[in-house]
Amino acid sequence: MKRRDFLRNSALASGAFLIPSFLKPLEAMAINNLSGHKNLVIIQLSGGNDGLNTIVPYANDIYYQKRQTIAIKQPDIIKLTDLQGLNPNLGALKEIYDQGWMSVINSVGYPNPDRSHFRSMDIWQTGSDANQFLTTGWIGRYLDSNCSTCQHPYTAIEVDDTLSLAMKGGKMKGIAVEDPGKLYQATRNPYFKQLINEHAHSNFNEDNLGYLYKTMIETNASAEYIQQTSKTYTTNSQYPQTPFANQLKTVAKFINSGLKTRVYYVSLSGFDTHTTQQNQQGRQLKIYGDAVAAFVKDLKQAGKLDDTLVMTFSEFGRRVEQNASNGTDHGTANNVMIFGGKLKKQGIYNNAPNLSQLDNGDLKYEIDFRDVYATLLDKWLDVNNSQVLNKNFSGLGFV
């Protein structure tokens, strides 16, 4: 195998797109400089989850008028308040809600919404305006912000084999790790180590090849730290047997073992429900709710829930009225779910979606999604949100 082919096949396939701060060997970095251990876990529901059939406004007759065959029947709804309740497939979250570890923010969106999956996801991942095209993600720019913990590539970890745009900054990037053991073993490959030791520094000035060598150096250091730290913890908690639950189980292992990571990113797809929505969405919500409940309970048992915030979002909601295929088409505003042991506003954060005043059949947004990000940045990650979001947002009061 040619040297360049090996580099591409090993470094890129590992999903380890790392920070080019190669001039500082990671082993020499001062772990003691870390200021805190608060964790943020971001869950992305891909496909445009239907928020109205997730947190159901069951007390509003318009909901049933607009969705005659796909509305969730009242006896099946798990009531949270006199106005809204959980989809029955989210039953595992009722205990989490009752404990005060869950908050629901209704009608979250942005001006001039885009109904394209790709474009709207880019807007959410970059934190941009609808008419603004950014090449860096909001978590990546958080890493760029010179925060006290951001010198390490493992400050932000995506439990996957590729890295989302949200995690890519101008100078810094997170790291994608699906299996810490496999990543560690890959970096122990003698050829991998030989390339680092004998060729890396002589190629730093080459654009693409230099980037790959820098990636390999930091992959090598990060993989060992992640593997050696996380293997010290063994969970006794029960998780569902689903790939999504395994992602959260891996995150819990990282958190509970004391890994000095601030942001984790996981995703669950399958929410694009144009046809026969109830069955498809119900399956995905069941996977989501059961896994999140197990994750929250695992953190609580380990004493880490107070130091963890979980935010769930989707790139858009669905239109209020169902379509002719017993599904829903791409819409606009949606709900965002927050989980944590130290929520200041527990339960339903704001008013239920207004179904009587729509914008051409779509929900009007009432809270800009960047106010949610601003809250996480200012109050949880300890960085001024204007440094990351390029303008100042006032934020919310859920934490």
Tab-separated table of C-alpha atoms in Angstrom:
chain	number	residue	atom	x	y	z
A	1	MET	CA	0.000	0.000	0.000
A	2	LYS	CA	1.311	3.416	-0.888
A	3	ARG	CA	2.013	5.820	1.938
A	4	ARG	CA	-0.605	8.349	0.833
A	5	ASP	CA	-3.242	5.595	0.431
A	6	PHE	CA	-2.497	4.292	3.904
A	7	LEU	CA	-2.934	7.764	5.346
A	8	ARG	CA	-6.284	8.265	3.705
A	9	ASN	CA	-7.576	4.805	4.576
A	10	SER	CA	-6.506	4.865	8.193
A	11	ALA	CA	-6.836	8.435	9.372
A	12	LEU	CA	-9.984	9.337	7.457
A	13	ALA	CA	-11.794	6.041	7.882
A	14	SER	CA	-11.330	6.273	11.619
A	15	GLY	CA	-13.476	9.366	11.561
A	16	ALA	CA	-10.883	11.135	13.640
A	17	PHE	CA	-10.851	14.632	12.186
A	18	LEU	CA	-8.888	16.402	14.821
A	19	ILE	CA	-7.520	19.725	15.845
A	20	PRO	CA	-4.425	20.983	14.044
A	21	SER	CA	-2.798	22.255	17.210
A	22	PHE	CA	0.056	19.855	16.559
A	23	LEU	CA	2.763	22.087	17.836
A	24	LYS	CA	1.758	21.198	21.383
A	25	PRO	CA	2.078	17.475	22.043
A	26	LEU	CA	-1.064	16.439	23.845
A	27	GLU	CA	0.787	14.470	26.448
A	28	ALA	CA	2.470	17.669	27.586
A	29	MET	CA	-0.730	19.611	27.947
A	30	ALA	CA	-1.680	20.489	31.460
A	31	ILE	CA	-4.675	18.440	32.477
A	32	ASN	CA	-4.782	20.445	35.683
A	33	ASN	CA	-5.758	23.511	33.682
A	34	LEU	CA	-9.219	22.053	33.201
A	35	SER	CA	-11.697	24.251	35.008
A	36	GLY	CA	-14.769	22.125	35.289
A	37	HIS	CA	-16.465	18.920	34.384
A	38	LYS	CA	-19.896	19.990	33.197
A	39	ASN	CA	-21.024	17.917	30.262
A	40	LEU	CA	-23.314	18.825	27.391
A	41	VAL	CA	-24.847	16.003	25.367
A	42	ILE	CA	-26.499	16.936	22.079
A	43	ILE	CA	-28.977	14.535	20.490
A	44	GLN	CA	-29.878	15.153	16.867
A	45	LEU	CA	-33.116	13.621	15.543
A	46	SER	CA	-32.557	13.571	11.785
A	47	GLY	CA	-35.351	13.763	9.254
A	48	GLY	CA	-37.514	16.454	10.826
A	49	ASN	CA	-39.292	14.953	13.809
A	50	ASP	CA	-42.982	15.800	14.145
A	51	GLY	CA	-43.067	17.735	17.400
A	52	LEU	CA	-46.863	17.892	17.533
A	53	ASN	CA	-47.097	14.096	17.782
A	54	THR	CA	-44.163	13.993	20.204
A	55	ILE	CA	-45.328	16.499	22.818
A	56	VAL	CA	-49.013	16.375	21.948
A	57	PRO	CA	-51.261	19.481	22.416
A	58	TYR	CA	-54.163	17.178	23.183
A	59	ALA	CA	-56.380	19.873	24.742
A	60	ASN	CA	-56.503	21.844	21.494
A	61	ASP	CA	-59.377	20.770	19.195
A	62	ILE	CA	-57.532	22.163	16.173
A	63	TYR	CA	-54.933	19.424	16.598
A	64	TYR	CA	-57.586	16.751	16.071
A	65	GLN	CA	-59.301	18.687	13.276
A	66	LYS	CA	-56.054	18.946	11.319
A	67	ARG	CA	-54.959	15.359	11.920
A	68	GLN	CA	-58.030	13.210	11.668
A	69	THR	CA	-56.216	9.896	11.097
A	70	ILE	CA	-52.782	10.437	12.626
A	71	ALA	CA	-53.572	12.387	15.811
A	72	ILE	CA	-52.664	10.567	19.001
A	73	LYS	CA	-55.900	9.514	20.705
A	74	GLN	CA	-56.491	11.136	24.051
A	75	PRO	CA	-56.679	7.901	26.088
A	76	ASP	CA	-53.243	6.917	24.782
A	77	ILE	CA	-51.518	10.196	25.643
A	78	ILE	CA	-49.326	10.337	28.733
A	79	LYS	CA	-50.509	13.577	30.299
A	80	LEU	CA	-47.873	16.058	31.433
A	81	THR	CA	-50.112	19.106	31.936
A	82	ASP	CA	-53.727	20.020	31.217
A	83	LEU	CA	-52.653	20.995	27.686
A	84	GLN	CA	-49.811	18.751	26.548
A	85	GLY	CA	-48.725	15.147	26.922
A	86	LEU	CA	-46.194	12.606	25.714
A	87	ASN	CA	-46.582	10.327	22.740
A	88	PRO	CA	-47.272	6.876	24.290
A	89	ASN	CA	-44.020	5.574	22.833
A	90	LEU	CA	-42.189	8.001	25.119
A	91	GLY	CA	-43.606	6.388	28.239
A	92	ALA	CA	-40.140	5.783	29.661
A	93	LEU	CA	-39.651	9.550	29.903
A	94	LYS	CA	-42.630	10.093	32.207
A	95	GLU	CA	-40.590	9.094	35.253
A	96	ILE	CA	-37.788	11.400	34.104
A	97	TYR	CA	-40.309	14.238	33.710
A	98	ASP	CA	-41.864	13.586	37.108
A	99	GLN	CA	-38.441	13.707	38.757
A	100	GLY	CA	-37.927	17.231	37.397
A	101	TRP	CA	-35.135	16.172	35.055
A	102	MET	CA	-36.880	17.186	31.809
A	103	SER	CA	-37.954	20.473	30.258
A	104	VAL	CA	-39.827	21.008	26.978
A	105	ILE	CA	-39.296	24.238	25.035
A	106	ASN	CA	-42.111	24.757	22.527
A	107	SER	CA	-42.115	26.606	19.199
A	108	VAL	CA	-38.368	26.814	18.627
A	109	GLY	CA	-37.201	27.880	15.172
A	110	TYR	CA	-35.788	30.793	13.197
A	111	PRO	CA	-36.938	33.533	10.800
A	112	ASN	CA	-37.558	32.600	7.156
A	113	PRO	CA	-37.319	28.843	7.780
A	114	ASP	CA	-35.963	26.482	5.135
A	115	ARG	CA	-37.755	23.168	4.524
A	116	SER	CA	-34.773	21.391	2.986
A	117	HIS	CA	-33.365	18.711	5.277
A	118	PHE	CA	-29.798	19.537	4.320
A	119	ARG	CA	-30.067	23.294	4.418
A	120	SER	CA	-32.081	23.459	7.630
A	121	MET	CA	-29.708	21.014	9.335
A	122	ASP	CA	-26.803	23.205	8.244
A	123	ILE	CA	-28.552	26.223	9.776
A	124	TRP	CA	-29.054	24.397	13.066
A	125	GLN	CA	-25.532	22.964	13.075
A	126	THR	CA	-23.803	26.223	12.205
A	127	GLY	CA	-26.136	28.528	14.142
A	128	SER	CA	-26.517	30.764	11.100
A	129	ASP	CA	-29.300	32.971	9.793
A	130	ALA	CA	-31.421	31.437	7.034
A	131	ASN	CA	-29.630	33.506	4.378
A	132	GLN	CA	-26.161	32.981	5.806
A	133	PHE	CA	-23.866	30.142	4.712
A	134	LEU	CA	-21.197	29.198	7.249
A	135	THR	CA	-18.537	26.507	6.951
A	136	THR	CA	-17.993	26.139	10.693
A	137	GLY	CA	-20.309	24.653	13.295
A	138	TRP	CA	-21.342	26.253	16.559
A	139	ILE	CA	-19.562	23.625	18.672
A	140	GLY	CA	-16.489	23.985	16.475
A	141	ARG	CA	-16.497	27.743	17.074
A	142	TYR	CA	-16.876	27.059	20.787
A	143	LEU	CA	-13.644	25.039	20.491
A	144	ASP	CA	-12.089	27.984	18.643
A	145	SER	CA	-13.075	30.397	21.410
A	146	ASN	CA	-9.974	29.766	23.534
A	147	CYS	CA	-12.039	28.451	26.423
A	148	SER	CA	-9.985	26.994	29.233
A	149	THR	CA	-10.699	23.385	28.255
A	150	CYS	CA	-10.653	23.689	24.485
A	151	GLN	CA	-7.004	22.865	23.807
A	152	HIS	CA	-7.776	19.150	23.750
A	153	PRO	CA	-9.295	17.473	20.686
A	154	TYR	CA	-11.374	15.284	22.967
A	155	THR	CA	-13.104	18.368	24.393
A	156	ALA	CA	-15.874	17.512	21.928
A	157	ILE	CA	-16.597	13.907	20.946
A	158	GLU	CA	-19.124	12.656	18.428
A	159	VAL	CA	-19.998	9.017	19.017
A	160	ASP	CA	-20.052	8.062	15.364
A	161	ASP	CA	-17.617	7.260	12.566
A	162	THR	CA	-17.852	10.696	10.961
A	163	LEU	CA	-17.846	14.222	12.295
A	164	SER	CA	-20.852	16.536	11.880
A	165	LEU	CA	-20.491	20.095	10.631
A	166	ALA	CA	-21.572	21.269	14.096
A	167	MET	CA	-18.274	19.968	15.508
A	168	LYS	CA	-15.949	21.616	12.973
A	169	GLY	CA	-14.395	24.994	13.740
A	170	GLY	CA	-11.998	27.190	11.824
A	171	LYS	CA	-8.967	26.177	13.882
A	172	MET	CA	-10.231	23.358	16.056
A	173	LYS	CA	-12.385	20.302	15.543
A	174	GLY	CA	-13.876	17.625	17.718
A	175	ILE	CA	-13.133	13.948	17.326
A	176	ALA	CA	-15.398	11.156	16.088
A	177	VAL	CA	-15.099	7.984	18.137
A	178	GLU	CA	-17.534	5.153	17.650
A	179	ASP	CA	-15.532	2.522	19.526
A	180	PRO	CA	-12.624	3.735	21.695
A	181	GLY	CA	-11.044	0.275	21.777
A	182	LYS	CA	-10.952	-0.048	17.993
A	183	LEU	CA	-9.615	3.466	17.580
A	184	TYR	CA	-6.882	2.783	20.102
A	185	GLN	CA	-5.895	-0.477	18.404
A	186	ALA	CA	-5.773	1.272	15.035
A	187	THR	CA	-3.274	3.782	16.389
A	188	ARG	CA	-1.072	0.951	17.738
A	189	ASN	CA	-0.513	-0.295	14.207
A	190	PRO	CA	3.298	-0.349	13.705
A	191	TYR	CA	2.998	1.274	10.296
A	192	PHE	CA	0.831	4.040	11.774
A	193	LYS	CA	3.439	4.744	14.443
A	194	GLN	CA	6.286	4.570	11.952
A	195	LEU	CA	4.645	7.173	9.739
A	196	ILE	CA	4.214	9.523	12.677
A	197	ASN	CA	7.742	9.086	13.960
A	198	GLU	CA	9.576	9.218	10.662
A	199	HIS	CA	7.574	11.357	8.273
A	200	ALA	CA	5.150	13.628	10.063
A	201	HIS	CA	7.206	16.725	10.745
A	202	SER	CA	8.758	16.774	7.284
A	203	ASN	CA	5.297	16.997	5.705
A	204	PHE	CA	3.596	19.572	7.933
A	205	ASN	CA	3.894	22.263	5.301
A	206	GLU	CA	1.996	20.253	2.696
A	207	ASP	CA	-1.663	21.267	2.742
A	208	ASN	CA	-3.555	17.986	2.563
A	209	LEU	CA	-0.789	15.602	3.573
A	210	GLY	CA	0.254	17.861	6.414
A	211	TYR	CA	-3.315	17.956	7.675
A	212	LEU	CA	-3.468	14.166	7.680
A	213	TYR	CA	-0.205	13.862	9.590
A	214	LYS	CA	-1.374	16.385	12.159
A	215	THR	CA	-4.591	14.409	12.447
A	216	MET	CA	-2.674	11.187	13.013
A	217	ILE	CA	-0.507	12.702	15.759
A	218	GLU	CA	-3.476	13.939	17.703
A	219	THR	CA	-5.470	10.797	17.025
A	220	ASN	CA	-2.629	8.815	18.524
A	221	ALA	CA	-2.590	10.855	21.730
A	222	SER	CA	-6.345	11.210	22.081
A	223	ALA	CA	-7.090	7.557	21.391
A	224	GLU	CA	-4.798	6.438	24.182
A	225	TYR	CA	-6.260	8.940	26.658
A	226	ILE	CA	-9.854	8.051	25.789
A	227	GLN	CA	-9.225	4.304	25.905
A	228	GLN	CA	-7.161	4.304	29.098
A	229	THR	CA	-9.601	6.584	30.930
A	230	SER	CA	-12.884	5.084	29.790
A	231	LYS	CA	-11.878	1.476	30.415
A	232	THR	CA	-11.728	2.200	34.141
A	233	TYR	CA	-15.529	2.334	34.287
A	234	THR	CA	-17.968	-0.524	33.793
A	235	THR	CA	-21.656	0.276	33.745
A	236	ASN	CA	-24.135	-1.891	35.603
A	237	SER	CA	-27.115	-0.058	34.141
A	238	GLN	CA	-29.452	-1.744	31.694
A	239	TYR	CA	-29.768	-0.197	28.236
A	240	PRO	CA	-32.036	-1.222	25.347
A	241	GLN	CA	-30.366	-3.280	22.633
A	242	THR	CA	-30.369	-0.596	19.942
A	243	PRO	CA	-27.524	1.201	18.170
A	244	PHE	CA	-28.785	4.542	19.505
A	245	ALA	CA	-28.846	3.246	23.075
A	246	ASN	CA	-25.315	1.964	22.559
A	247	GLN	CA	-24.240	5.476	21.564
A	248	LEU	CA	-25.643	6.888	24.800
A	249	LYS	CA	-24.172	4.009	26.781
A	250	THR	CA	-20.770	4.927	25.346
A	251	VAL	CA	-21.317	8.580	26.301
A	252	ALA	CA	-22.274	7.528	29.837
A	253	LYS	CA	-19.112	5.427	30.046
A	254	PHE	CA	-17.036	8.430	28.986
A	255	ILE	CA	-18.755	10.750	31.477
A	256	ASN	CA	-18.794	8.321	34.387
A	257	SER	CA	-15.138	7.385	33.909
A	258	GLY	CA	-14.152	11.047	34.311
A	259	LEU	CA	-13.163	11.821	30.719
A	260	LYS	CA	-12.381	15.537	30.471
A	261	THR	CA	-14.801	16.137	27.611
A	262	ARG	CA	-17.324	18.976	27.611
A	263	VAL	CA	-19.517	18.198	24.598
A	264	TYR	CA	-20.826	14.885	23.252
A	265	TYR	CA	-22.848	14.524	20.051
A	266	VAL	CA	-25.065	11.599	19.018
A	267	SER	CA	-27.814	11.231	16.445
A	268	LEU	CA	-30.840	9.124	15.559
A	269	SER	CA	-32.331	9.183	12.059
A	270	GLY	CA	-35.615	7.967	10.555
A	271	PHE	CA	-37.974	10.833	11.397
A	272	ASP	CA	-38.940	11.867	7.846
A	273	THR	CA	-42.555	10.686	8.041
A	274	HIS	CA	-44.365	11.622	4.840
A	275	THR	CA	-46.369	8.370	4.840
A	276	THR	CA	-47.902	6.172	7.544
A	277	GLN	CA	-46.417	8.377	10.180
A	278	GLN	CA	-47.781	6.852	13.340
A	279	ASN	CA	-45.963	3.521	13.026
A	280	GLN	CA	-42.679	4.938	11.747
A	281	GLN	CA	-42.459	7.794	14.202
A	282	GLY	CA	-43.692	5.600	17.019
A	283	ARG	CA	-40.833	3.143	16.483
A	284	GLN	CA	-38.235	5.891	16.452
A	285	LEU	CA	-39.681	7.657	19.505
A	286	LYS	CA	-39.671	4.352	21.384
A	287	ILE	CA	-35.982	3.895	20.551
A	288	TYR	CA	-35.288	7.485	21.596
A	289	GLY	CA	-37.308	7.569	24.805
A	290	ASP	CA	-36.172	4.215	26.160
A	291	ALA	CA	-32.515	5.026	25.503
A	292	VAL	CA	-32.640	8.528	26.982
A	293	ALA	CA	-34.420	7.268	30.109
A	294	ALA	CA	-31.754	4.582	30.609
A	295	PHE	CA	-29.018	7.164	30.035
A	296	VAL	CA	-30.445	9.671	32.521
A	297	LYS	CA	-30.903	6.986	35.167
A	298	ASP	CA	-27.342	5.737	34.580
A	299	LEU	CA	-25.977	9.251	35.116
A	300	LYS	CA	-28.118	9.720	38.208
A	301	GLN	CA	-26.858	6.467	39.700
A	302	ALA	CA	-23.267	7.497	39.024
A	303	GLY	CA	-23.782	10.942	40.574
A	304	LYS	CA	-23.196	12.727	37.251
A	305	LEU	CA	-26.678	13.934	36.346
A	306	ASP	CA	-26.284	17.295	38.098
A	307	ASP	CA	-23.205	17.948	35.944
A	308	THR	CA	-24.879	16.980	32.670
A	309	LEU	CA	-27.272	18.722	30.302
A	310	VAL	CA	-28.879	16.919	27.380
A	311	MET	CA	-30.425	18.828	24.481
A	312	THR	CA	-32.513	17.130	21.786
A	313	PHE	CA	-33.341	18.911	18.542
A	314	SER	CA	-34.473	18.188	15.005
A	315	GLU	CA	-33.871	20.307	11.912
A	316	PHE	CA	-37.549	21.278	11.634
A	317	GLY	CA	-40.999	20.193	12.703
A	318	ARG	CA	-43.801	19.051	10.395
A	319	ARG	CA	-46.747	20.931	8.936
A	320	VAL	CA	-49.738	21.156	11.258
A	321	GLU	CA	-52.193	19.472	8.890
A	322	GLN	CA	-51.575	15.893	7.847
A	323	ASN	CA	-51.197	14.950	4.178
A	324	ALA	CA	-53.198	12.440	2.105
A	325	SER	CA	-50.702	9.652	2.844
A	326	ASN	CA	-51.352	9.610	6.567
A	327	GLY	CA	-48.131	11.471	7.140
A	328	THR	CA	-46.893	15.015	7.494
A	329	ASP	CA	-44.705	17.164	5.268
A	330	HIS	CA	-41.800	19.399	6.164
A	331	GLY	CA	-42.739	22.252	8.470
A	332	THR	CA	-41.028	24.853	10.586
A	333	ALA	CA	-40.959	25.390	14.356
A	334	ASN	CA	-40.510	22.460	16.704
A	335	ASN	CA	-39.971	21.571	20.321
A	336	VAL	CA	-36.572	21.120	21.965
A	337	MET	CA	-36.208	18.761	24.908
A	338	ILE	CA	-33.740	19.423	27.709
A	339	PHE	CA	-32.680	16.917	30.376
A	340	GLY	CA	-30.518	17.415	33.445
A	341	GLY	CA	-30.361	17.191	37.197
A	342	LYS	CA	-30.130	20.958	37.804
A	343	LEU	CA	-32.860	22.462	35.630
A	344	LYS	CA	-34.140	25.825	36.828
A	345	LYS	CA	-37.334	25.521	34.804
A	346	GLN	CA	-38.635	21.984	34.947
A	347	GLY	CA	-41.544	20.625	32.924
A	348	ILE	CA	-43.122	22.637	30.097
A	349	TYR	CA	-41.001	25.758	29.633
A	350	ASN	CA	-43.405	27.969	27.656
A	351	ASN	CA	-46.849	28.033	26.098
A	352	ALA	CA	-48.045	25.180	23.912
A	353	PRO	CA	-47.787	25.804	20.140
A	354	ASN	CA	-50.420	28.225	18.864
A	355	LEU	CA	-52.471	26.224	16.356
A	356	SER	CA	-54.948	29.023	15.624
A	357	GLN	CA	-52.429	31.514	14.252
A	358	LEU	CA	-50.360	29.738	11.642
A	359	ASP	CA	-48.042	30.969	8.932
A	360	ASN	CA	-49.384	29.407	5.726
A	361	GLY	CA	-50.190	26.223	7.604
A	362	ASP	CA	-47.003	26.131	9.651
A	363	LEU	CA	-46.266	26.886	13.282
A	364	LYS	CA	-44.785	30.317	13.936
A	365	TYR	CA	-41.566	30.179	15.854
A	366	GLU	CA	-41.554	31.989	19.209
A	367	ILE	CA	-38.038	31.168	20.437
A	368	ASP	CA	-34.955	31.450	18.245
A	369	PHE	CA	-32.939	28.225	18.472
A	370	ARG	CA	-29.836	30.338	19.041
A	371	ASP	CA	-31.300	31.542	22.334
A	372	VAL	CA	-31.184	27.883	23.388
A	373	TYR	CA	-27.548	27.689	22.241
A	374	ALA	CA	-26.767	30.989	24.004
A	375	THR	CA	-28.064	29.552	27.271
A	376	LEU	CA	-25.866	26.492	26.895
A	377	LEU	CA	-22.821	28.577	26.002
A	378	ASP	CA	-23.209	31.264	28.660
A	379	LYS	CA	-24.479	29.236	31.572
A	380	TRP	CA	-23.078	25.772	30.978
A	381	LEU	CA	-19.966	25.972	28.817
A	382	ASP	CA	-18.806	29.268	30.338
A	383	VAL	CA	-18.131	31.178	27.132
A	384	ASN	CA	-19.815	34.361	25.941
A	385	ASN	CA	-22.331	33.334	23.316
A	386	SER	CA	-21.489	36.290	21.064
A	387	GLN	CA	-18.012	34.803	20.502
A	388	VAL	CA	-19.613	31.699	19.032
A	389	LEU	CA	-22.895	32.896	17.512
A	390	ASN	CA	-21.379	36.071	16.003
A	391	LYS	CA	-23.992	38.249	17.714
A	392	ASN	CA	-25.417	38.340	21.183
A	393	PHE	CA	-28.523	36.398	22.133
A	394	SER	CA	-30.257	36.957	25.455
A	395	GLY	CA	-30.753	33.275	26.230
A	396	LEU	CA	-33.385	31.495	28.281
A	397	GLY	CA	-33.863	30.511	31.901
A	398	PHE	CA	-34.002	26.723	31.848
A	399	VAL	CA	-30.602	26.447	33.529
